[in-house]
Coordinates of C-alpha atoms and ligand atoms in Angstrom, one line a residue:
M11 CA 0.1 -0.1 0.0
A12 CA 1.2 3.5 -1.1
G13 CA 0.4 5.0 2.2
F14 CA -2.4 7.6 2.9
V15 CA -3.3 10.8 4.8
A16 CA -6.5 10.6 6.8
I17 CA -8.7 13.6 7.5
V18 CA -11.1 13.3 9.9
L19 CA -14.1 15.7 10.0
A20 CA -14.8 16.8 13.6
A21 CA -16.0 20.4 13.4
G22 CA -19.8 20.1 13.5
L23 CA -21.9 21.0 16.4
G24 CA -24.1 17.8 15.8
T25 CA -27.6 19.8 16.0
R26 CA -29.5 16.7 16.4
M27 CA -27.6 15.7 19.4
K28 CA -29.5 18.9 21.1
S29 CA -26.1 19.2 23.3
R30 CA -23.8 22.1 24.2
I31 CA -20.7 19.8 23.8
P32 CA -19.6 18.9 20.2
K33 CA -21.1 15.6 19.0
V34 CA -17.9 13.8 18.4
M35 CA -17.0 14.5 22.3
H36 CA -20.1 12.6 23.4
E37 CA -18.8 9.4 24.7
I38 CA -19.4 5.6 23.9
C39 CA -18.1 3.3 26.7
G40 CA -16.3 6.2 28.3
R41 CA -14.2 7.4 25.2
P42 CA -15.2 10.2 22.9
M43 CA -16.6 9.1 19.6
V44 CA -13.9 10.6 17.8
S45 CA -11.4 8.4 19.5
Y46 CA -12.6 5.5 17.7
V47 CA -12.1 6.9 14.3
L48 CA -8.7 7.8 15.4
D49 CA -8.2 4.2 16.4
A50 CA -9.3 3.2 13.0
V51 CA -7.1 5.5 11.0
E52 CA -4.1 4.7 13.1
A53 CA -4.7 0.5 12.7
A54 CA -5.0 1.2 9.1
G55 CA -1.4 3.0 9.1
A56 CA -2.4 6.5 8.0
K57 CA 1.1 8.4 7.7
R58 CA -0.7 11.6 8.7
I59 CA -3.9 12.4 10.6
I60 CA -5.7 15.7 10.0
V61 CA -8.6 16.5 12.3
V62 CA -10.8 19.3 11.2
V63 CA -12.0 21.1 14.3
G64 CA -14.6 23.9 14.8
H65 CA -17.4 23.6 17.2
G66 CA -15.7 23.2 20.9
A67 CA -12.3 23.1 19.2
D68 CA -10.4 23.3 22.3
L69 CA -12.1 20.2 23.8
V70 CA -11.9 18.3 20.6
K71 CA -8.0 19.1 20.1
Q72 CA -7.7 18.0 23.8
A73 CA -9.3 14.6 22.8
V74 CA -7.1 14.5 19.5
G75 CA -3.9 15.2 21.6
A76 CA -0.8 13.9 19.9
R77 CA -2.7 11.6 17.6
G78 CA -3.2 14.1 15.0
E79 CA -2.9 17.7 13.7
C80 CA -5.9 19.8 14.1
V81 CA -7.0 22.4 11.6
L82 CA -9.6 24.9 12.2
Q83 CA -12.8 25.2 10.4
A84 CA -13.8 28.5 11.8
E85 CA -17.4 28.6 10.5
Q86 CA -19.1 25.0 9.9
L87 CA -20.4 25.6 6.6
G88 CA -20.8 21.8 5.6
T89 CA -18.5 18.7 5.1
G90 CA -17.2 19.7 1.9
H91 CA -16.3 23.2 3.2
A92 CA -14.5 21.3 6.2
V93 CA -12.6 19.3 3.7
M94 CA -11.5 22.5 1.7
Q95 CA -9.8 23.8 5.1
V96 CA -7.2 21.0 5.1
E97 CA -5.8 22.1 1.5
G98 CA -3.1 24.6 2.8
A99 CA -1.9 21.7 5.3
L100 CA -1.7 19.1 2.5
G101 CA 0.5 21.5 0.2
D102 CA 1.4 19.7 -2.8
Y103 CA 0.6 16.4 -1.8
G104 CA -0.4 14.0 -4.8
G105 CA -1.3 10.8 -2.9
T106 CA -4.4 9.2 -1.4
V107 CA -6.5 10.8 1.2
A108 CA -9.2 8.9 3.5
V109 CA -11.8 11.3 4.4
I110 CA -13.9 10.3 7.3
A111 CA -16.7 11.6 9.3
G112 CA -15.9 12.0 13.2
D113 CA -19.2 10.3 14.0
A114 CA -18.2 7.1 11.9
A115 CA -17.3 5.3 15.1
F116 CA -18.0 2.0 13.8
L117 CA -15.4 1.9 11.4
A118 CA -12.6 -0.9 12.0
G119 CA -9.4 -0.3 11.0
D120 CA -9.4 -3.4 8.8
D121 CA -12.2 -2.1 6.9
L122 CA -10.2 1.1 6.1
T123 CA -7.2 -0.9 5.2
V124 CA -9.2 -2.7 2.7
L125 CA -10.7 0.2 1.3
V126 CA -7.5 2.2 0.7
A127 CA -5.7 -0.6 -1.0
G128 CA -8.8 -1.3 -3.4
H129 CA -8.8 2.5 -4.2
Q130 CA -5.1 2.5 -4.9
E131 CA -5.0 -0.5 -6.9
S132 CA -8.2 0.7 -9.2
G133 CA -6.5 4.2 -9.7
A134 CA -10.0 5.7 -9.1
A135 CA -10.2 9.4 -8.3
A136 CA -12.8 8.5 -5.5
T137 CA -13.8 5.4 -3.9
V138 CA -17.1 5.8 -1.6
L139 CA -17.9 3.3 1.2
S140 CA -21.7 2.7 0.9
A141 CA -23.9 0.1 2.8
A142 CA -27.3 -1.3 2.1
L143 CA -29.5 -0.3 5.2
D144 CA -32.9 -1.7 6.1
D145 CA -33.9 1.9 7.4
P146 CA -31.7 4.4 5.3
T147 CA -33.4 7.2 7.2
G148 CA -31.1 10.3 7.6
Y149 CA -28.3 9.1 5.3
G150 CA -27.2 10.2 1.9
R151 CA -28.3 7.7 -1.1
I152 CA -26.0 6.5 -3.7
I153 CA -28.0 7.1 -7.0
R154 CA -27.1 4.8 -9.8
G155 CA -27.4 5.1 -13.5
A156 CA -29.0 2.6 -15.7
Q157 CA -26.0 0.4 -15.9
G158 CA -25.8 0.5 -12.1
E159 CA -22.8 2.9 -12.1
I160 CA -22.9 5.7 -9.4
V161 CA -24.1 9.0 -10.8
R162 CA -24.0 11.1 -7.6
I163 CA -25.0 11.1 -3.8
V164 CA -28.1 12.8 -2.6
E165 CA -28.7 14.0 0.9
E166 CA -32.1 13.0 2.2
K167 CA -33.3 16.4 2.6
D168 CA -32.6 17.0 -1.0
A169 CA -33.9 13.8 -2.4
S170 CA -36.9 13.0 -4.7
P171 CA -39.3 10.4 -3.2
T172 CA -37.8 8.0 -5.8
E173 CA -34.5 8.9 -4.8
A174 CA -35.3 8.5 -0.8
A175 CA -36.5 5.2 -1.4
V176 CA -33.0 3.9 -2.4
N177 CA -31.6 2.1 0.6
E178 CA -28.0 2.1 -0.3
V179 CA -26.5 4.9 1.7
N180 CA -23.2 7.0 1.9
S181 CA -21.2 5.8 5.1
S182 CA -18.9 9.2 4.8
I183 CA -15.8 7.2 4.6
Y184 CA -14.3 7.8 1.3
C185 CA -10.7 7.7 -0.5
F186 CA -9.8 10.4 -2.9
S187 CA -6.5 11.2 -5.1
A188 CA -5.9 14.5 -3.2
P189 CA -5.4 16.7 -6.3
R190 CA -8.8 15.3 -7.7
L191 CA -10.5 16.0 -4.5
F192 CA -9.4 19.7 -4.1
E193 CA -10.0 20.4 -7.9
A194 CA -13.7 19.2 -7.5
L195 CA -14.1 20.9 -4.2
H196 CA -13.4 24.3 -5.9
H197 CA -16.7 23.7 -7.8
I198 CA -19.2 22.7 -5.0
A199 CA -21.8 25.3 -4.3
P200 CA -24.3 25.6 -1.2
D201 CA -27.4 25.3 -3.3
N202 CA -29.2 22.5 -1.5
T203 CA -31.9 22.5 1.2
Q204 CA -29.4 23.2 4.2
G205 CA -27.3 25.9 2.5
E206 CA -24.2 23.9 3.0
Y207 CA -21.1 23.0 1.1
Y208 CA -21.5 19.1 0.8
L209 CA -18.6 16.8 0.4
T210 CA -21.0 14.6 -1.3
D211 CA -21.3 16.9 -4.2
V212 CA -17.7 16.1 -5.2
I213 CA -19.0 12.8 -6.4
G214 CA -21.2 13.9 -9.0
I215 CA -18.8 16.7 -10.2
M216 CA -16.1 14.1 -10.8
I217 CA -18.3 11.7 -12.5
Q218 CA -19.5 14.7 -14.9
R219 CA -16.1 15.2 -15.7
G220 CA -15.4 11.5 -16.6
L221 CA -13.2 10.7 -13.5
P222 CA -13.5 7.1 -12.4
V223 CA -15.5 6.8 -9.2
R224 CA -16.0 3.6 -7.5
V225 CA -18.6 2.5 -4.8
V226 CA -17.4 -0.2 -2.3
R227 CA -20.0 -2.0 -0.3
A228 CA -19.3 -2.7 3.2
S229 CA -19.2 -6.3 4.2
D230 CA -20.8 -5.6 7.6
P231 CA -23.1 -2.5 7.2
L232 CA -22.8 -1.7 10.8
S233 CA -19.2 -0.2 9.9
A234 CA -21.0 2.5 7.7
R235 CA -23.1 4.1 10.6
G236 CA -22.9 7.5 11.6
I237 CA -24.2 8.8 15.1
N238 CA -26.3 11.6 14.8
T239 CA -29.0 11.4 17.7
R240 CA -28.7 10.3 21.3
V241 CA -31.0 7.2 20.3
Q242 CA -28.0 6.1 18.1
L243 CA -25.6 7.0 20.8
A244 CA -27.4 4.9 23.1
E245 CA -27.3 1.9 20.2
A246 CA -23.6 2.4 19.7
E247 CA -23.1 2.1 23.6
R248 CA -25.0 -0.9 23.7
I249 CA -23.0 -2.6 20.7
F250 CA -19.7 -1.4 21.9
R251 CA -20.4 -2.6 25.6
D252 CA -21.2 -6.0 24.3
R253 CA -17.8 -6.4 22.5
V254 CA -16.0 -5.0 25.5
R255 CA -17.7 -7.8 27.9
E256 CA -17.0 -10.6 25.1
R257 CA -13.4 -9.5 24.6
L258 CA -12.9 -9.8 28.7
M259 CA -14.8 -13.0 28.9
L260 CA -12.8 -14.5 26.1
S261 CA -9.6 -13.4 28.0
G262 CA -10.3 -15.0 31.0
V263 CA -12.8 -13.0 33.2
T264 CA -16.0 -14.1 34.7
L265 CA -19.0 -11.8 34.1
V266 CA -21.7 -13.5 36.2
D267 CA -24.2 -11.4 34.5
P268 CA -22.9 -9.7 31.6
P269 CA -26.1 -7.5 30.8
S270 CA -25.9 -5.8 34.3
T271 CA -22.0 -5.4 34.0
F272 CA -21.0 -2.0 32.4
I273 CA -17.1 -1.9 31.6
D274 CA -15.7 1.1 29.8
A275 CA -13.3 0.7 26.7
N276 CA -10.1 1.4 28.2
V277 CA -10.6 -0.7 31.5
A278 CA -8.3 -3.7 31.7
V279 CA -9.3 -6.7 33.9
G280 CA -7.0 -9.9 34.8
R281 CA -7.8 -13.2 34.8
D282 CA -9.9 -15.1 37.0
T283 CA -11.3 -12.2 38.2
V284 CA -15.0 -12.6 39.0
I285 CA -17.3 -9.6 38.5
L286 CA -20.6 -9.7 39.9
P287 CA -23.9 -8.0 38.8
F288 CA -24.9 -4.4 38.8
T289 CA -21.1 -3.4 38.6
F290 CA -19.8 -0.2 36.5
L291 CA -15.9 -0.2 35.9
Q292 CA -15.3 3.2 34.3
G293 CA -12.6 5.6 32.8
K294 CA -9.0 4.2 33.1
T295 CA -9.9 1.3 35.8
I296 CA -7.3 -1.4 36.0
I297 CA -8.0 -4.7 37.8
G298 CA -5.7 -7.2 38.6
E299 CA -6.1 -11.2 38.5
G300 CA -8.3 -13.1 41.0
C301 CA -10.2 -10.3 42.3
T302 CA -14.0 -10.3 43.2
I303 CA -15.7 -6.9 42.0
G304 CA -19.2 -6.4 43.0
P305 CA -22.2 -6.8 43.3
F306 CA -23.2 -3.0 43.0
V307 CA -19.8 -1.3 42.5
R308 CA -19.1 1.8 40.8
M309 CA -15.1 2.3 40.3
V310 CA -13.6 5.1 38.3
D311 CA -10.0 5.6 37.3
T312 CA -8.9 3.1 40.2
T313 CA -6.2 0.6 40.1
V314 CA -6.8 -2.9 42.0
A315 CA -4.1 -5.3 42.7
D316 CA -4.2 -9.1 42.5
G317 CA -6.7 -10.9 45.0
A318 CA -8.6 -7.9 46.1
S319 CA -12.5 -7.7 46.8
V320 CA -14.8 -4.8 46.6
S321 CA -18.5 -5.1 47.2
N322 CA -21.3 -2.5 47.3
A323 CA -18.8 0.4 46.9
V324 CA -18.2 3.5 45.2
V325 CA -14.4 3.9 44.4
M326 CA -13.1 7.0 42.6
Q327 CA -9.3 7.6 41.5
S328 CA -8.0 5.2 44.3
T329 CA -5.2 2.4 44.6
I330 CA -6.4 -0.8 46.1
G331 CA -3.5 -3.1 47.2
P332 CA -3.1 -6.9 46.7
G333 CA -5.6 -8.8 48.9
A334 CA -7.4 -5.5 50.3
T335 CA -11.0 -5.7 51.0
V336 CA -13.5 -2.8 50.6
G337 CA -17.2 -2.9 51.6
P338 CA -20.0 -3.4 51.8
Y339 CA -21.2 0.1 51.6
S340 CA -17.8 2.0 51.4
F341 CA -16.8 5.2 49.5
L342 CA -13.4 5.6 48.5
R343 CA -12.9 9.2 47.2
P344 CA -9.8 10.3 45.1
G345 CA -6.4 10.0 46.5
T346 CA -7.1 6.9 48.5
V347 CA -4.5 4.1 48.6
L348 CA -5.0 1.0 50.5
E349 CA -1.9 -1.0 50.9
E350 CA -1.5 -5.0 50.8
R351 CA -4.5 -6.6 52.8
A352 CA -5.8 -3.5 54.2
K353 CA -9.8 -3.7 54.9
V354 CA -12.0 -0.7 54.8
G355 CA -15.7 -1.8 55.6
T356 CA -19.1 -0.9 56.2
F357 CA -20.2 2.9 56.0
V358 CA -16.7 4.0 55.9
E359 CA -15.7 6.9 53.9
V360 CA -12.1 7.7 52.8
K361 CA -10.7 10.6 51.1
K362 CA -6.9 11.2 49.9
S363 CA -5.5 8.7 52.8
I364 CA -3.0 5.8 52.9
I365 CA -4.0 3.0 54.7
G366 CA -1.0 0.7 55.5
K367 CA -0.6 -2.8 55.1
G368 CA -2.9 -5.0 57.1
S369 CA -4.6 -2.0 58.6
K370 CA -8.4 -2.2 59.5
V371 CA -11.0 0.5 59.2
P372 CA -14.1 -1.9 59.6
H373 CA -17.0 0.2 60.5
Q374 CA -18.6 3.7 60.4
T375 CA -15.6 5.9 60.0
Y376 CA -14.3 9.0 58.1
L377 CA -10.7 9.3 57.2
G378 CA -9.6 12.4 55.3
D379 CA -5.9 13.6 54.6
A380 CA -4.7 10.7 56.8
T381 CA -1.6 8.6 56.7
V382 CA -1.9 5.2 58.5
G383 CA 0.5 3.2 59.2
E384 CA 0.7 -0.8 59.2
G385 CA -1.1 -3.0 61.6
V386 CA -3.6 -0.1 62.9
N387 CA -6.9 -0.8 63.9
I388 CA -9.3 2.1 63.6
G389 CA -12.6 1.5 66.0
A390 CA -16.0 2.2 64.8
G391 CA -17.0 5.7 64.7
T392 CA -13.5 7.4 64.2
I393 CA -13.8 10.6 62.4
T394 CA -10.8 12.6 61.2
C395 CA -11.8 16.3 61.8
N396 CA -9.4 17.3 58.8
Y397 CA -11.2 20.5 58.0
D398 CA -11.2 23.6 60.2
G399 CA -13.4 25.6 58.0
W400 CA -10.5 27.2 56.0
Q401 CA -8.1 24.4 55.5
K402 CA -7.6 20.7 55.2
N403 CA -5.0 19.4 57.9
P404 CA -3.6 16.2 58.0
T405 CA -3.7 13.3 60.6
V406 CA -0.5 10.7 60.8
I407 CA -1.4 7.5 62.5
E408 CA 1.8 5.4 63.0
N409 CA 2.2 1.8 62.9
D410 CA 0.4 -0.7 65.3
V411 CA -1.9 2.4 66.6
F412 CA -5.2 1.4 68.4
I413 CA -7.8 3.9 67.9
G414 CA -10.8 3.3 70.4
S415 CA -14.2 3.6 68.9
N416 CA -16.0 6.8 68.6
S417 CA -13.0 9.0 68.5
N418 CA -12.6 12.5 66.9
L419 CA -9.0 13.2 65.7
V420 CA -8.7 16.8 65.6
A421 CA -6.2 17.5 62.7
P422 CA -3.3 18.3 62.4
V423 CA -2.6 15.5 64.9
K424 CA -0.4 12.6 65.1
I425 CA -0.6 9.3 67.0
G426 CA 2.7 7.9 67.6
R427 CA 3.8 4.3 67.1
G428 CA 1.7 1.7 68.9
A429 CA -0.1 4.1 71.0
Y430 CA -4.0 3.7 71.9
V431 CA -6.6 6.6 72.0
A432 CA -9.4 5.4 74.4
A433 CA -12.9 5.1 72.9
G434 CA -14.7 8.2 73.1
S435 CA -11.7 10.6 72.9
T436 CA -11.6 14.0 71.2
I437 CA -7.8 13.9 70.4
T438 CA -6.6 17.5 69.8
R439 CA -3.1 17.1 70.7
D440 CA -0.3 14.7 69.4
V441 CA -0.3 11.3 71.5
P442 CA 3.2 9.9 71.9
E443 CA 4.6 6.7 70.8
G444 CA 3.3 4.0 73.1
A445 CA 1.0 6.2 75.1
L446 CA -2.6 6.1 75.7
G447 CA -4.5 9.3 74.7
I448 CA -7.5 9.8 76.6
A449 CA -9.9 12.8 76.2
R450 CA -13.4 12.5 77.4
G451 CA -15.4 13.3 80.4
L452 CA -14.7 11.0 83.5
Q453 CA -17.4 8.3 84.6
R454 CA -18.8 8.4 87.9
E455 CA -21.7 6.1 89.3
I456 CA -24.4 7.4 91.5
P457 CA -25.6 4.3 93.6
D458 CA -29.3 4.0 94.0
W459 CA -30.2 6.6 91.3
V460 CA -32.7 4.4 89.5
K461 CA -34.5 3.6 92.9
R462 CA -34.5 7.1 94.3
R463 CA -35.9 8.5 90.8
L464 CA -38.5 6.1 91.0
E465 CA -39.7 7.0 94.5
R466 CA -39.9 10.5 93.4
R467 CA -42.0 9.8 90.5
Q468 CA -44.3 7.7 92.7
K469 CA -44.8 10.7 94.9
A470 CA -45.2 13.2 92.5
E471 CA -48.4 10.9 91.1
G472 CA -49.8 10.7 94.4
H473 CA -49.0 7.0 95.3
G474 CA -48.4 7.7 98.9
G475 CA -47.8 4.0 99.7
H476 CA -44.1 4.1 100.0
S477 CA -43.7 7.7 101.1
S478 CA -42.8 6.4 104.9
N479 CA -39.8 4.9 103.5
E480 CA -38.6 8.1 102.1
S481 CA -36.0 10.0 104.2
G482 CA -38.2 13.2 104.2
G483 CA -35.1 15.1 103.4
K484 CA -34.5 17.2 100.2
Q485 CA -33.5 15.0 97.4
R486 CA -31.1 16.4 94.9
D487 CA -31.9 15.5 91.2
E488 CA -28.7 14.1 90.0
Ligands
UD1_72 C1 -22.9 13.1 6.2 C2 -23.1 12.7 4.7 C3 -24.1 11.8 4.2 C4 -24.0 10.5 5.0 C5 -23.6 10.7 6.4 C6 -23.0 9.2 7.0 C7 -22.7 15.0 3.8 C8 -23.2 16.0 3.1 N1 -23.6 14.1 4.2 O1 -24.3 13.1 6.8 O2 -24.2 11.4 2.8 O3 -24.8 9.2 4.5 O4 -22.9 11.6 6.7 O5 -23.0 9.3 8.3 O6 -21.6 15.1 3.8 N2 -18.5 18.5 9.9 C9 -17.6 19.2 9.9 N3 -17.6 20.4 9.4 C10 -19.1 21.0 9.1 C11 -20.2 19.9 9.0 C12 -20.0 18.8 9.5 O7 -16.5 18.9 10.3 O8 -19.4 22.1 8.6 C13 -18.4 17.2 10.6 C14 -19.1 16.7 11.5 O9 -18.6 17.1 12.9 C15 -19.4 15.2 11.4 C16 -19.0 14.9 10.0 O10 -18.6 16.2 9.3 O11 -18.4 14.4 12.2 C17 -20.4 14.6 9.3 O12 -21.4 15.4 9.6 P1 -22.7 15.1 10.0 O13 -23.5 16.5 10.3 O14 -23.0 14.0 10.9 O15 -23.3 14.6 8.4 P2 -24.6 13.9 8.0 O16 -25.8 14.6 8.1 O17 -24.7 12.5 9.0
MG73 MG1 -23.6 12.2 10.6

């Protein structure tokens, strides 16, 4: 193959999405639509990738990153106008360009490779990838002549009833000879229902000039689909999710109930990990081998090491160490690190904290901005008071500390190695290594308080029976 330059059209607003963000930035399995098109052109070996950006250009540029060059289409006057913006960047390039709509997320690299190779072998000026769809609504139609030869492409809004009845559609995936493309583009006009410069018009122009134009039917009509509405977006999501699930299962991951397991495209899961129902693994989440995840887990941009288990939890931007356990009903917020075999249990919230090797936070606790060493036990109801209304302050809990239940640790504060904090303490000063920190009201016992209280009550209610037993003296209300 002689190589090719890819032009990806990603400047449109996507009016039919009814959205404030550009259409190509809408996500499928956690990745923007345009990134799938970039996958395909990269896989097909494009030697240069040029992305036309316009609406929401900064967002789209960010998504493209180093994967392609961006060219601005300041005003979005149509797909033909979008391609015209690339003419300068291409200079005197005389080879093949593949033009692909940024919403053609179903295009696979292999399909593009075949399309480009066929185009180059044929020596055609243009090759259009078409598909026969049961429902061609919304697509441009391939109009053929008496001999079955392509005559032009007509957009649905400009089509006569006979033309609209055609079910062979334009995929918006094409190959062109670059010089022929730009020559023809100079002759298109916005004389159509939408008042736009249509890229599709170059096909008719080339044919009129006697240039060879080919139409290649996609072997799988799915690869020709565009995504224009949120209904089509949801359909794409469903199809891509199925692919992700299938790929993971075939690689050795058990999905107990695939339809209720939602895994983003960039998530990696190791062998023999079991994913239980109602689990969402999102963003750049990476899960090791032999883990149990779910039921009811939502995990975002989180790394989980081998043998860990997480159930009924929300976990954001965190790291879970080997053999660690989380849940049920835990919330790990960004910056949480659980080291090997650490345990975070029921109704525990952790934010930006490190929990050391083998340390346990089993119940009803909030830890924020805390560094917890190894072998620590945090009693039920422990709260790090990390916020003073102004800034967040750190709590340091050294190795082998025992924090008694229902303790408040008012940060900044440090509990030294092996120290104990008595249950119910509000700790406002550092506790030295090996010491007991106790900070609570002291207990006293009032003998016979219950009996005396009962007697007082009976007296007040007029049961004189036992009044002779009373001392007669004034009783203090304890
Ligand atoms: C387009 C084709 C149609 C084809 C369909 C396949 C035209 C005129 N129509 O229609 O024949 O059947 O794709 O999915 O080409 N864009 C720009 N700048 C613009 C306008 C659009 O960069 O000024 C980009 C959009 O961001 C989008 C792509 O071009 O990624 C296609 O635009 P879209 O509005 O989706 O075209 P369709 O109406 O789907
Ligand atoms: Mg489209």
